[in-house]
Short mmCIF file of C-alpha atoms in Angstrom, two decimals:
data_model
loop_
_atom_site.label_atom_id
_atom_site.label_comp_id
_atom_site.label_asym_id
_atom_site.label_seq_id
_atom_site.Cartn_x
_atom_site.Cartn_y
_atom_site.Cartn_z
CA MET A 202 -19.87 -59.35 42.59
CA GLU A 203 -17.04 -58.95 40.11
CA GLY A 204 -19.38 -59.91 37.28
CA VAL A 205 -21.92 -57.28 38.33
CA VAL A 206 -19.25 -54.55 38.38
CA TYR A 207 -18.03 -55.76 35.01
CA VAL A 208 -21.52 -55.47 33.52
CA LEU A 209 -22.15 -52.06 35.06
CA LEU A 210 -18.89 -50.58 33.85
CA PHE A 211 -19.30 -51.92 30.32
CA SER A 212 -22.91 -50.70 30.30
CA LEU A 213 -21.74 -47.23 31.34
CA SER A 214 -19.12 -47.31 28.59
CA THR A 215 -21.78 -48.33 26.08
CA MET A 216 -24.14 -45.52 27.05
CA VAL A 217 -21.44 -42.85 27.09
CA ALA A 218 -20.07 -44.03 23.74
CA CYS A 219 -23.58 -44.02 22.24
CA ALA A 220 -24.22 -40.49 23.51
CA VAL A 221 -20.94 -39.23 22.11
CA ALA A 222 -21.62 -40.98 18.80
CA VAL A 223 -25.06 -39.37 18.46
CA VAL A 224 -23.85 -35.87 19.36
CA ALA A 225 -20.75 -36.11 17.17
CA TRP A 226 -22.73 -37.49 14.23
CA ARG A 227 -25.09 -34.53 14.39
CA ARG A 228 -22.09 -32.19 14.16
CA ARG A 229 -20.17 -34.22 11.59
CA ARG A 230 -20.54 -31.52 8.92
CA SER A 231 -18.64 -28.98 11.01
CA ALA A 232 -15.34 -30.82 10.51
CA PRO A 233 -14.14 -34.22 9.18
CA ALA A 234 -12.49 -35.08 12.54
CA VAL A 235 -15.82 -34.83 14.39
CA GLY A 236 -17.38 -37.37 12.01
CA THR A 237 -14.60 -39.85 12.72
CA VAL A 238 -15.22 -39.44 16.47
CA ALA A 239 -18.80 -40.51 15.86
CA VAL A 240 -17.67 -43.68 14.08
CA VAL A 241 -15.05 -44.49 16.74
CA SER A 242 -17.61 -43.97 19.51
CA ALA A 243 -20.25 -46.07 17.73
CA SER A 244 -17.75 -48.91 17.28
CA THR A 245 -16.79 -48.62 20.94
CA ALA A 246 -20.47 -48.84 21.90
CA VAL A 247 -20.89 -52.04 19.85
CA TRP A 248 -17.78 -53.56 21.40
CA SER A 249 -18.86 -52.71 24.94
CA GLY A 250 -22.43 -53.78 24.22
CA THR A 251 -21.40 -57.23 23.01
CA ALA A 252 -19.30 -57.64 26.15
CA VAL A 253 -22.34 -56.83 28.29
CA PHE A 254 -24.49 -59.23 26.27
CA GLY A 255 -21.92 -61.97 26.60
CA ARG A 256 -21.88 -61.55 30.39
CA LEU A 257 -25.65 -61.40 30.73
CA VAL A 258 -26.31 -64.29 28.33
CA PRO A 259 -23.41 -66.76 28.76
CA VAL A 260 -24.54 -69.20 26.09
CA PRO A 261 -21.72 -70.98 24.26
CA GLU A 262 -23.75 -71.09 21.07
CA LEU A 263 -23.88 -67.26 21.02
CA VAL A 264 -20.18 -66.77 21.65
CA ALA A 265 -19.42 -66.89 17.94
CA LEU A 266 -22.12 -64.33 17.16
CA THR A 267 -21.14 -61.86 19.87
CA GLY A 268 -17.47 -62.36 19.13
CA ALA A 269 -18.03 -61.66 15.43
CA ALA A 270 -19.88 -58.47 16.25
CA ALA A 271 -17.19 -57.34 18.69
CA MET A 272 -14.32 -58.14 16.36
CA THR A 273 -16.00 -56.37 13.42
CA ALA A 274 -16.59 -53.33 15.61
CA VAL A 275 -12.93 -53.33 16.62
CA SER A 276 -11.93 -53.42 12.92
CA VAL A 277 -14.13 -50.43 12.16
CA MET A 278 -12.94 -48.63 15.30
CA THR A 279 -9.23 -48.94 14.48
CA ALA A 280 -9.80 -47.80 10.90
CA ALA A 281 -11.86 -44.84 12.13
CA TYR A 282 -9.18 -44.03 14.71
CA LEU A 283 -6.61 -43.81 11.91
CA CYS A 284 -8.91 -41.47 9.96
CA GLN A 285 -9.42 -39.44 13.12
CA SER A 286 -5.68 -38.93 13.58
CA LEU A 287 -5.27 -37.90 9.93
CA ALA A 288 -8.15 -35.40 10.14
CA VAL A 289 -6.83 -33.87 13.37
CA ALA A 290 -3.22 -33.61 12.15
CA ASP A 291 -4.14 -32.22 8.73
CA ARG A 292 -6.98 -29.70 8.53
CA GLY A 293 -7.31 -30.27 4.81
CA TRP A 294 -7.61 -34.05 4.99
CA ARG A 295 -10.68 -35.65 3.41
CA LEU A 296 -11.57 -39.36 3.23
CA SER A 297 -11.03 -40.32 -0.40
CA ARG A 298 -12.82 -43.18 -2.10
CA ARG A 299 -9.57 -45.07 -2.49
CA THR A 300 -8.73 -44.79 1.23
CA ALA A 301 -12.27 -45.80 2.19
CA LEU A 302 -12.08 -48.93 0.03
CA TRP A 303 -8.67 -49.84 1.43
CA LEU A 304 -9.77 -49.43 5.06
CA SER A 305 -13.03 -51.30 4.55
CA ALA A 306 -11.37 -54.28 2.88
CA GLU A 307 -10.08 -55.91 6.09
CA PRO A 308 -13.33 -55.56 8.11
CA ALA A 309 -15.32 -56.95 5.19
CA LEU A 310 -13.01 -59.92 4.68
CA PHE A 311 -12.83 -60.58 8.39
CA ALA A 312 -16.63 -60.51 8.62
CA VAL A 313 -16.79 -63.19 5.92
CA VAL A 314 -14.19 -65.23 7.74
CA LEU A 315 -16.17 -64.93 10.98
CA LEU A 316 -19.39 -66.03 9.30
CA THR A 317 -17.66 -69.11 7.93
CA ASP A 318 -15.65 -69.79 11.08
CA PRO A 319 -17.82 -72.77 12.21
CA TRP A 320 -16.43 -74.68 9.23
CA HIS A 321 -12.73 -73.79 9.44
CA ARG A 322 -12.21 -72.62 13.08
CA LEU A 323 -9.41 -70.22 12.12
CA VAL A 324 -10.75 -67.38 14.24
CA ILE A 325 -12.25 -69.06 17.30
CA SER A 326 -10.76 -72.48 17.79
CA SER A 327 -13.10 -73.42 20.62
CA ALA A 328 -15.54 -71.86 23.10
CA GLY A 329 -17.16 -73.22 26.28
CA LEU A 330 -17.79 -72.82 30.02
CA ASP A 331 -15.26 -73.56 32.69
CA GLY A 332 -16.03 -74.98 36.08
CA ALA A 333 -16.95 -71.55 37.45
CA GLY A 334 -19.45 -70.94 34.66
CA ASP A 335 -17.33 -68.41 32.81
CA ILE A 336 -16.94 -68.50 29.05
CA VAL A 337 -13.57 -69.77 27.91
CA VAL A 338 -12.54 -68.92 24.34
CA ARG A 339 -9.47 -70.05 22.43
CA PHE A 340 -8.55 -68.07 19.33
CA GLY A 341 -7.09 -69.21 16.06
CA PRO A 342 -4.40 -67.71 13.78
CA LEU A 343 -6.73 -65.38 11.84
CA PHE A 344 -7.76 -63.73 15.09
CA TRP A 345 -4.16 -62.89 15.86
CA MET A 346 -3.61 -61.61 12.33
CA HIS A 347 -6.68 -59.44 12.74
CA THR A 348 -5.42 -58.20 16.10
CA ALA A 349 -1.98 -57.41 14.66
CA TYR A 350 -3.59 -55.47 11.80
CA GLY A 351 -5.68 -53.41 14.22
CA ALA A 352 -2.65 -52.76 16.40
CA ALA A 353 -0.71 -51.58 13.34
CA LEU A 354 -3.45 -49.07 12.51
CA VAL A 355 -3.46 -47.80 16.09
CA VAL A 356 0.31 -47.45 16.10
CA ALA A 357 0.23 -45.60 12.75
CA ALA A 358 -2.48 -43.24 13.99
CA THR A 359 -0.68 -42.58 17.27
CA THR A 360 2.59 -42.00 15.43
CA ARG A 361 0.92 -39.48 13.12
CA LEU A 362 -0.57 -37.59 16.05
CA THR A 363 2.72 -37.70 17.96
CA ARG A 364 4.61 -36.30 14.96
CA ALA A 365 2.04 -33.52 14.59
CA TRP A 366 2.31 -32.77 18.32
CA ARG A 367 6.11 -32.53 18.14
CA HIS A 368 6.59 -30.76 14.81
CA GLY A 369 3.26 -29.12 13.94
CA PRO A 370 2.22 -25.50 14.44
CA ARG A 371 2.66 -24.45 18.05
CA SER A 372 -0.88 -23.06 18.20
CA GLN A 373 -2.31 -26.54 17.51
CA ARG A 374 -0.08 -28.62 19.75
CA ARG A 375 -2.49 -28.27 22.62
CA LEU A 376 -5.17 -29.93 20.51
CA TYR A 377 -2.87 -32.76 19.43
CA GLY A 378 -1.81 -33.36 23.01
CA PHE A 379 -5.37 -33.61 24.32
CA VAL A 380 -6.36 -36.01 21.54
CA LEU A 381 -3.35 -38.21 22.34
CA LEU A 382 -4.14 -38.03 26.03
CA GLY A 383 -7.75 -38.89 25.36
CA ASN A 384 -6.76 -42.15 23.67
CA VAL A 385 -4.45 -43.33 26.45
CA PRO A 386 -7.26 -44.87 28.61
CA SER A 387 -8.68 -46.89 25.72
CA ALA A 388 -5.18 -48.06 24.77
CA LEU A 389 -4.56 -49.25 28.34
CA GLY A 390 -7.92 -50.95 28.37
CA GLY A 391 -7.17 -52.66 25.07
CA VAL A 392 -3.86 -53.94 26.40
CA ALA A 393 -5.58 -55.22 29.53
CA THR A 394 -8.23 -56.97 27.45
CA LEU A 395 -5.58 -58.56 25.22
CA LEU A 396 -3.68 -59.82 28.28
CA GLY A 397 -6.89 -61.31 29.61
CA VAL A 398 -7.61 -63.01 26.31
CA THR A 399 -4.17 -64.62 26.24
CA GLY A 400 -4.52 -65.75 29.83
CA THR A 401 -1.53 -63.71 30.91
CA VAL A 402 -3.57 -62.04 33.68
CA GLY A 403 -6.82 -62.80 35.36
CA ALA A 404 -10.19 -61.29 34.70
CA ALA A 405 -9.82 -58.42 37.17
CA PRO A 406 -7.58 -56.20 35.05
CA GLN A 407 -10.01 -56.49 32.19
CA VAL A 408 -12.48 -54.45 34.22
CA VAL A 409 -10.29 -51.41 33.41
CA ALA A 410 -11.16 -51.71 29.71
CA PRO A 411 -14.70 -50.25 29.84
CA LEU A 412 -13.48 -47.36 31.98
CA GLY A 413 -10.78 -46.66 29.40
CA PHE A 414 -13.27 -46.70 26.53
CA CYS A 415 -15.64 -44.43 28.44
CA ALA A 416 -12.88 -41.93 29.33
CA SER A 417 -11.44 -41.91 25.80
CA ALA A 418 -14.81 -41.20 24.21
CA ALA A 419 -15.46 -38.27 26.58
CA LEU A 420 -11.97 -36.75 26.41
CA THR A 421 -11.62 -37.04 22.64
CA TYR A 422 -14.95 -35.42 21.94
CA TRP A 423 -14.28 -32.68 24.50
CA ALA A 424 -10.88 -31.97 22.90
CA LEU A 425 -12.31 -31.79 19.40
CA ALA A 426 -15.75 -30.30 19.91
CA ARG A 427 -15.12 -28.01 22.87
CA LEU A 428 -11.46 -27.18 23.05
CA SER A 429 -10.36 -26.44 19.48
CA LEU A 430 -13.15 -27.18 17.07
CA HIS A 431 -12.35 -23.95 15.20
CA GLU A 432 -8.92 -25.41 14.37
CA LEU A 433 -10.65 -28.20 12.43
CA VAL A 434 -13.40 -26.29 10.67
CA PRO A 435 -12.34 -26.23 7.01
CA VAL A 436 -14.30 -23.10 6.07
CA THR A 437 -12.77 -20.76 8.61
CA ARG A 438 -9.23 -22.04 8.56
CA THR A 439 -8.19 -24.42 5.82
CA HIS A 440 -10.17 -22.97 2.93
CA LEU A 441 -9.36 -19.34 3.70
CA PHE A 442 -5.71 -20.09 4.40
CA ASP A 443 -5.33 -22.16 1.25
CA MET A 444 -7.43 -19.98 -1.05
CA ILE A 445 -5.95 -16.61 -0.09
CA SER A 446 -3.85 -15.22 -2.93
CA ASP A 447 -1.34 -13.54 -0.60
CA VAL A 448 1.79 -15.41 0.42
CA VAL A 449 1.54 -16.50 4.07
CA VAL A 450 4.41 -18.16 5.96
CA THR A 451 4.43 -18.84 9.71
CA ALA A 452 7.61 -19.65 11.64
CA ASP A 453 8.51 -20.42 15.24
CA GLY A 454 10.81 -18.32 17.38
CA SER A 455 13.91 -19.97 15.92
CA GLY A 456 12.89 -19.19 12.34
CA ARG A 457 11.72 -22.69 11.41
CA VAL A 458 8.69 -22.83 9.10
CA LEU A 459 5.48 -24.00 10.77
CA ASP A 460 3.08 -23.65 7.88
CA VAL A 461 2.85 -22.26 4.35
CA ASN A 462 -0.18 -21.71 2.17
CA PRO A 463 -0.27 -22.80 -1.50
CA ALA A 464 0.60 -19.27 -2.69
CA ALA A 465 3.73 -19.29 -0.54
CA ASP A 466 4.62 -22.78 -1.74
CA ARG A 467 4.36 -21.71 -5.38
CA LEU A 468 6.44 -18.57 -4.83
CA ALA A 469 9.13 -20.45 -2.88
CA ARG A 470 9.52 -23.03 -5.65
CA ARG A 471 9.50 -20.29 -8.27
CA LEU A 472 12.35 -18.49 -6.54
CA THR A 473 14.28 -21.57 -5.42
CA PRO A 474 13.77 -24.68 -7.56
CA GLY A 475 14.65 -28.00 -6.01
CA LEU A 476 13.12 -27.42 -2.59
CA PRO A 477 11.92 -30.59 -0.82
CA ASP A 478 8.28 -31.61 -1.10
CA ARG A 479 7.64 -30.63 2.51
CA LEU A 480 8.59 -27.07 3.45
CA VAL A 481 7.48 -27.31 7.08
CA GLY A 482 10.52 -27.48 9.32
CA LEU A 483 12.88 -25.73 6.92
CA PRO A 484 14.55 -22.42 7.85
CA ILE A 485 12.42 -19.49 6.73
CA THR A 486 15.44 -18.11 4.88
CA ALA A 487 15.36 -21.17 2.61
CA VAL A 488 11.64 -20.84 1.92
CA LEU A 489 11.78 -17.10 1.26
CA GLY A 490 14.72 -17.44 -1.10
CA GLY A 491 17.14 -15.36 0.95
CA MET A 492 14.96 -12.25 0.98
CA PRO A 493 16.30 -9.53 3.32
CA VAL A 494 13.18 -9.66 5.46
CA ALA A 495 13.90 -13.30 6.38
CA ASP A 496 17.16 -12.31 8.10
CA ARG A 497 15.62 -9.61 10.33
CA LEU A 498 12.21 -10.65 11.58
CA GLU A 499 10.75 -7.66 13.42
CA ASP A 500 7.19 -7.06 14.48
CA GLY A 501 5.51 -4.52 12.22
CA LEU A 502 8.31 -4.56 9.65
CA GLU A 503 7.03 -3.52 6.22
CA VAL A 504 9.17 -3.57 3.11
CA SER A 505 8.71 -3.42 -0.65
CA LEU A 506 11.25 -5.32 -2.69
CA THR A 507 11.87 -6.78 -6.12
CA VAL A 508 13.29 -10.29 -6.47
CA THR A 509 14.27 -12.35 -9.49
CA ASP A 510 13.00 -15.90 -9.95
CA ALA A 511 14.82 -18.87 -11.46
CA GLU A 512 13.69 -17.86 -14.97
CA ASP A 513 15.16 -14.35 -14.55
CA ARG A 514 11.73 -12.75 -14.22
CA THR A 515 11.23 -10.00 -11.65
CA VAL A 516 8.64 -10.22 -8.92
CA ASP A 517 7.52 -7.14 -6.96
CA LEU A 518 6.47 -7.91 -3.38
CA ASP A 519 4.97 -5.91 -0.52
CA MET A 520 5.87 -7.78 2.68
CA ARG A 521 4.86 -7.42 6.31
CA VAL A 522 6.15 -9.26 9.38
CA SER A 523 3.96 -9.71 12.46
CA ALA A 524 4.80 -11.36 15.77
CA LEU A 525 2.70 -14.32 16.94
CA ASN A 526 1.98 -14.21 20.67
CA ASP A 527 0.65 -16.82 23.04
CA SER A 528 -2.17 -16.34 25.55
CA ARG A 529 0.22 -14.53 27.91
CA GLY A 530 1.34 -12.13 25.22
CA GLU A 531 4.76 -13.72 24.86
CA PRO A 532 6.16 -13.91 21.30
CA VAL A 533 6.28 -17.50 20.08
CA GLY A 534 6.72 -17.06 16.34
CA TRP A 535 6.34 -14.95 13.26
CA ALA A 536 3.90 -14.51 10.41
CA VAL A 537 5.20 -13.20 7.09
CA VAL A 538 2.57 -12.01 4.62
CA ALA A 539 3.59 -10.94 1.13
CA ARG A 540 1.52 -9.67 -1.76
CA ASP A 541 2.65 -10.02 -5.36
CA VAL A 542 2.18 -6.51 -6.78
CA THR A 543 4.05 -7.13 -10.04
CA ALA A 544 0.93 -6.83 -12.19
CA LEU A 545 -0.24 -3.78 -10.21
CA ASN A 546 3.13 -2.06 -10.61
CA ASP A 547 3.13 -2.88 -14.33
CA GLN A 548 -0.30 -1.30 -14.61
CA ARG A 549 0.91 1.75 -12.67
CA ARG A 550 3.93 2.10 -14.93
CA GLU A 551 1.78 1.74 -18.03
CA LEU A 552 -0.64 4.28 -16.62
CA GLN A 553 2.22 6.67 -15.83
CA GLU A 554 3.64 6.25 -19.33
CA THR A 555 0.21 6.82 -20.83
CA ASN A 556 -0.25 9.85 -18.59
CA ASP A 557 3.15 11.23 -19.64
CA ARG A 558 2.28 10.73 -23.30
CA LEU A 559 -1.04 12.42 -22.70
CA HIS A 560 0.70 15.38 -21.05
CA GLU A 561 3.06 15.62 -24.00
CA GLN A 562 0.13 15.53 -26.41
CA VAL A 563 -1.72 18.15 -24.36
CA ALA A 564 1.41 20.33 -24.32
CA THR A 565 1.77 19.90 -28.08
CA ILE A 566 -1.88 20.73 -28.61
CA GLU A 567 -1.58 23.73 -26.31
CA ALA A 568 1.49 24.91 -28.18
CA LEU A 569 -0.32 24.48 -31.48
CA ARG A 570 -3.33 26.30 -30.11
CA ALA A 571 -1.14 29.13 -28.84
CA ASN A 572 0.63 29.23 -32.18
CA LEU A 573 -2.67 29.34 -34.04
CA ALA A 574 -3.90 32.03 -31.67
CA GLU A 575 -0.71 33.99 -32.25
CA GLN A 576 -0.96 33.53 -35.99
CA ALA A 577 -4.52 34.79 -35.86
CA VAL A 578 -3.25 38.13 -34.54
CA ARG A 579 -0.07 38.26 -36.61
CA ASP A 580 0.51 39.65 -40.07
CA THR A 581 1.94 36.83 -42.17
CA LEU A 582 4.19 39.07 -44.29
CA THR A 583 5.83 41.25 -41.65
CA GLY A 584 5.38 39.11 -38.54
CA LEU A 585 3.95 42.13 -36.70
CA HIS A 586 0.63 42.10 -34.90
CA ASN A 587 -2.32 42.68 -37.17
CA ARG A 588 -5.12 45.21 -37.00
CA ARG A 589 -7.35 42.95 -34.90
CA PHE A 590 -4.74 42.65 -32.18
CA LEU A 591 -4.00 46.35 -32.42
CA MET A 592 -7.60 47.36 -31.68
CA GLU A 593 -7.89 44.96 -28.71
CA SER A 594 -4.54 46.02 -27.26
CA LEU A 595 -5.28 49.73 -27.79
CA GLN A 596 -8.62 49.34 -26.01
CA ARG A 597 -6.87 47.80 -22.97
CA GLN A 598 -4.13 50.42 -22.90
CA MET A 599 -6.65 53.26 -23.11
CA ARG A 600 -8.65 51.87 -20.16
CA LEU A 601 -5.46 51.45 -18.14
CA ALA A 602 -4.26 54.97 -18.93
CA ALA A 603 -7.64 56.44 -17.97
CA ALA A 604 -7.66 54.50 -14.70
CA GLU A 605 -4.10 55.46 -13.78
CA GLY A 606 -4.24 58.99 -15.20
CA SER A 607 -1.14 58.33 -17.31
CA PRO A 608 -0.55 59.63 -20.86
CA LEU A 609 -0.96 57.49 -23.97
CA SER A 610 -0.03 58.29 -27.57
CA VAL A 611 -0.30 56.53 -30.91
CA ALA A 612 1.68 57.05 -34.12
CA LEU A 613 0.39 56.18 -37.58
CA LEU A 614 3.28 55.55 -40.03
CA ASP A 615 2.95 55.47 -43.83
CA ILE A 616 5.81 54.53 -46.18
CA ASP A 617 6.35 57.37 -48.67
CA HIS A 618 5.77 56.67 -52.38
CA PHE A 619 5.22 52.96 -51.76
CA LYS A 620 3.05 52.62 -54.87
CA GLN A 621 5.98 53.75 -57.01
CA ILE A 622 8.13 50.96 -55.52
CA ASN A 623 5.52 48.40 -56.50
CA ASP A 624 5.08 49.88 -59.95
CA ARG A 625 8.80 50.24 -60.68
CA TYR A 626 10.28 47.13 -59.04
CA GLY A 627 7.29 44.83 -58.65
CA HIS A 628 5.18 43.66 -55.77
CA GLY A 629 7.90 41.28 -54.65
CA ALA A 630 10.19 44.21 -54.04
CA GLY A 631 7.36 45.98 -52.24
CA ASP A 632 6.89 42.98 -49.94
CA GLN A 633 10.61 42.98 -49.19
CA VAL A 634 10.42 46.66 -48.28
CA LEU A 635 7.44 46.09 -46.00
CA ALA A 636 9.17 43.19 -44.20
CA ARG A 637 12.43 45.10 -43.81
CA PHE A 638 10.62 48.21 -42.61
CA ALA A 639 8.66 46.20 -40.03
CA LYS A 640 11.90 44.71 -38.71
CA LEU A 641 13.54 48.10 -38.40
CA VAL A 642 10.60 49.65 -36.59
CA SER A 643 10.04 46.72 -34.17
CA GLY A 644 13.75 46.79 -33.30
CA ARG A 645 13.66 50.44 -32.21
CA ILE A 646 10.61 50.53 -29.93
CA ARG A 647 10.43 50.01 -26.15
CA ALA A 648 9.33 46.74 -24.55
CA ASP A 649 5.99 48.24 -23.50
CA ASP A 650 5.26 49.66 -26.93
CA VAL A 651 3.09 47.82 -29.44
CA VAL A 652 3.71 47.96 -33.17
CA ALA A 653 1.22 46.56 -35.68
CA ARG A 654 0.58 46.59 -39.38
CA TYR A 655 -2.53 48.68 -39.83
CA GLY A 656 -3.04 47.86 -43.50
CA GLY A 657 -1.08 48.11 -46.77
CA GLU A 658 1.99 50.25 -46.14
CA GLU A 659 0.56 51.77 -42.93
CA PHE A 660 1.82 50.84 -39.44
CA VAL A 661 0.74 51.90 -35.94
CA ILE A 662 2.85 52.26 -32.84
CA VAL A 663 1.11 52.45 -29.45
CA LEU A 664 3.26 54.28 -26.91
CA PRO A 665 1.95 53.90 -23.32
CA GLY A 666 3.16 56.53 -20.85
CA ALA A 667 4.31 58.91 -23.61
CA THR A 668 2.93 62.43 -23.99
CA GLY A 669 2.39 63.90 -27.44
CA GLU A 670 5.71 65.73 -27.42
CA GLN A 671 7.59 62.65 -26.19
CA ALA A 672 5.93 60.47 -28.82
CA LEU A 673 6.68 63.04 -31.52
CA GLU A 674 10.34 63.15 -30.53
CA ARG A 675 10.73 59.35 -30.48
CA VAL A 676 8.92 58.77 -33.78
CA ASP A 677 10.89 61.56 -35.46
CA ALA A 678 14.14 59.95 -34.30
CA LEU A 679 12.91 56.68 -35.78
CA ARG A 680 12.05 58.48 -39.04
CA ALA A 681 15.54 59.94 -39.31
CA TRP A 682 17.17 56.57 -38.57
CA VAL A 683 15.11 54.77 -41.25
CA ALA A 684 15.75 57.51 -43.82
CA ALA A 685 19.49 57.34 -43.23
CA GLY A 686 19.61 53.63 -44.03
CA ARG A 687 19.34 51.62 -47.21
CA MET A 688 16.93 48.72 -47.87
CA PRO A 689 17.73 45.84 -50.24
CA ALA A 690 14.88 45.02 -52.60
CA ALA A 691 14.82 43.27 -55.98
CA GLY A 692 18.61 43.22 -56.14
CA ARG A 693 18.85 46.91 -55.44
CA THR A 694 19.26 49.10 -52.39
CA LEU A 695 16.54 51.65 -51.87
CA THR A 696 16.16 54.68 -49.68
CA VAL A 697 12.86 54.48 -47.85
CA THR A 698 11.21 57.20 -45.80
CA PHE A 699 7.92 57.43 -44.02
CA SER A 700 5.50 60.06 -42.87
CA SER A 701 3.76 59.88 -39.51
CA GLY A 702 0.99 61.44 -37.52
CA VAL A 703 0.99 61.33 -33.70
CA ALA A 704 -2.11 61.72 -31.51
CA THR A 705 -2.41 61.78 -27.71
CA LEU A 706 -5.30 60.47 -25.68
CA THR A 707 -7.46 63.25 -24.29
CA GLY A 708 -10.77 62.80 -22.55
CA LYS A 709 -12.98 59.84 -23.35
CA GLN A 710 -11.96 59.09 -26.89
CA SER A 711 -12.53 55.72 -28.49
CA PRO A 712 -9.71 53.80 -30.21
CA GLU A 713 -11.18 54.69 -33.58
CA GLU A 714 -11.29 58.40 -32.67
CA LEU A 715 -7.71 58.34 -31.42
CA LEU A 716 -6.49 56.66 -34.62
CA HIS A 717 -8.55 59.09 -36.70
CA ALA A 718 -6.74 61.99 -35.01
CA ALA A 719 -3.39 60.35 -35.82
CA ASP A 720 -4.55 59.83 -39.42
CA GLU A 721 -5.40 63.52 -39.75
CA ALA A 722 -1.92 64.42 -38.52
CA LEU A 723 -0.44 61.92 -41.03
CA TYR A 724 -2.17 63.60 -43.94
CA GLU A 725 -0.88 66.93 -42.70
CA ALA A 726 2.65 65.49 -42.78
CA LYS A 727 2.13 64.26 -46.33
CA ARG A 728 0.77 67.61 -47.48
CA ALA A 729 3.80 69.23 -45.94
CA GLY A 730 6.10 67.23 -48.21
CA ARG A 731 6.37 63.76 -46.57
CA ASN A 732 9.31 62.30 -44.58
CA GLN A 733 8.22 64.13 -41.45
CA VAL A 734 6.14 63.69 -38.27
CA LYS A 735 3.21 65.85 -37.24
CA LEU A 736 1.44 66.03 -33.88
CA ALA A 737 -2.34 66.15 -33.97
CA ALA A 738 -3.91 69.19 -32.37
CA ALA A 739 -5.33 68.48 -28.94
CA GLU A 740 -9.10 68.14 -29.02
CA PRO A 741 -11.05 69.79 -26.17
CA ASP A 742 -12.39 67.50 -23.45
CA PRO A 743 -16.17 67.26 -23.94
CA SER A 744 -16.72 67.01 -20.18
CA ALA A 745 -14.61 70.11 -19.58
CA ALA A 746 -16.49 72.06 -22.27
CA ALA A 747 -19.78 71.10 -20.70
CA ALA A 748 -18.60 72.41 -17.38
#
């Protein structure tokens, strides 16, 4: 009866292990750890299957063959179990060619030793049937060396998983714990089998072994493929976390670093040379180089700061701190994300400097344009407005006066005997007189008045708001003031006078008509002996005459 139960349990273990191996192999591309589960399960199936075959066909001649198959499967299984622990503990782990060659060396050598065992008997010393018909096997020294090697791999794998469970990221400890728990039944079964082989216990405890293998295969696959497969998928976690250019540091509630991405590792070593190879487990203040944000972790904290690295180069960082919560919403750690904005800030500064220079150039160009525009309406000799500006300004003033019903007058001034000054003292002296005269006149007018050089020795003053009599009075006062002074010219001082005609806007006159009226009054002043001001006679309003 015991033999039947033994066969049934090992058969169940074989079938379950085969099923897990097939399913896991189909999903091996999703994560490296899932592929190792397929290999472990396949090796378990071979081990259990040889045990079933040995029970169903108890032929001493086949003991060596079935034993070789079982022992080779155990070699592959322990190596795959080590790879499984490495893949689970490190999301970025990949089986390298060097590691594959190293792990395959012992199974390959042991397979050769098994095939040649009939000649040297270093693995199986003897095999036969006892009085009850059970197979009795005695093992040689190479078997125990092989067993010790497999046990060492299992211990190394379990130690790696235990270390990850104790010190790894809190969010992944659940996964590590379930994987460790899933391998407990197979470990107990292996111990029971080893005790049975050595004769320490009877055959009954060995029945636990297939149950352990069956439970381990199911629990391990469930933990990896159902519980936290997304933790092992390299595309969604490892690649994105490692390839992101932003600095990412996660810490537990006490401020101990749980994980850093390559960007954070590079920045930490740039700021603080001499850090240990492994940053996980260090205080976050050590990894972040004593940045202020490391001393006051607060959810939602955002800060921009500038730090100096070991080579005295500045680094501009935009940092944000976020709380990490568990499934119940309780804070369990912190995530610090920082972006190096040094290049961006340099570009902004360069852009601002370029923009400032552009504004300066635009202001210079605008000033030059305004200067050119002003020069276009200025007389170069006297600095007064020229005739072009006069006509435009007079047109505006006449429209404004007509709209407001206010008076407007103009005065046309002509320097007396100016030709004689040119003939007697030269044109240079005449230019000096013109410039001095312009300065005197522009200094005696009101702010609203406009004075311009009309041409030659003639000047025009536009007097907004002044009636004819008021304009006559003001221009005559100016005439008397100029005549009372002396003007230096050609090393001499000259007495200069001027004659003027004043006209007042009446009706709908044009600028030309208004200036013509002032010109007529000017000629009247000249005919009257010069050095005097005459007011033009008021012309009748055409609209009033028509009425």
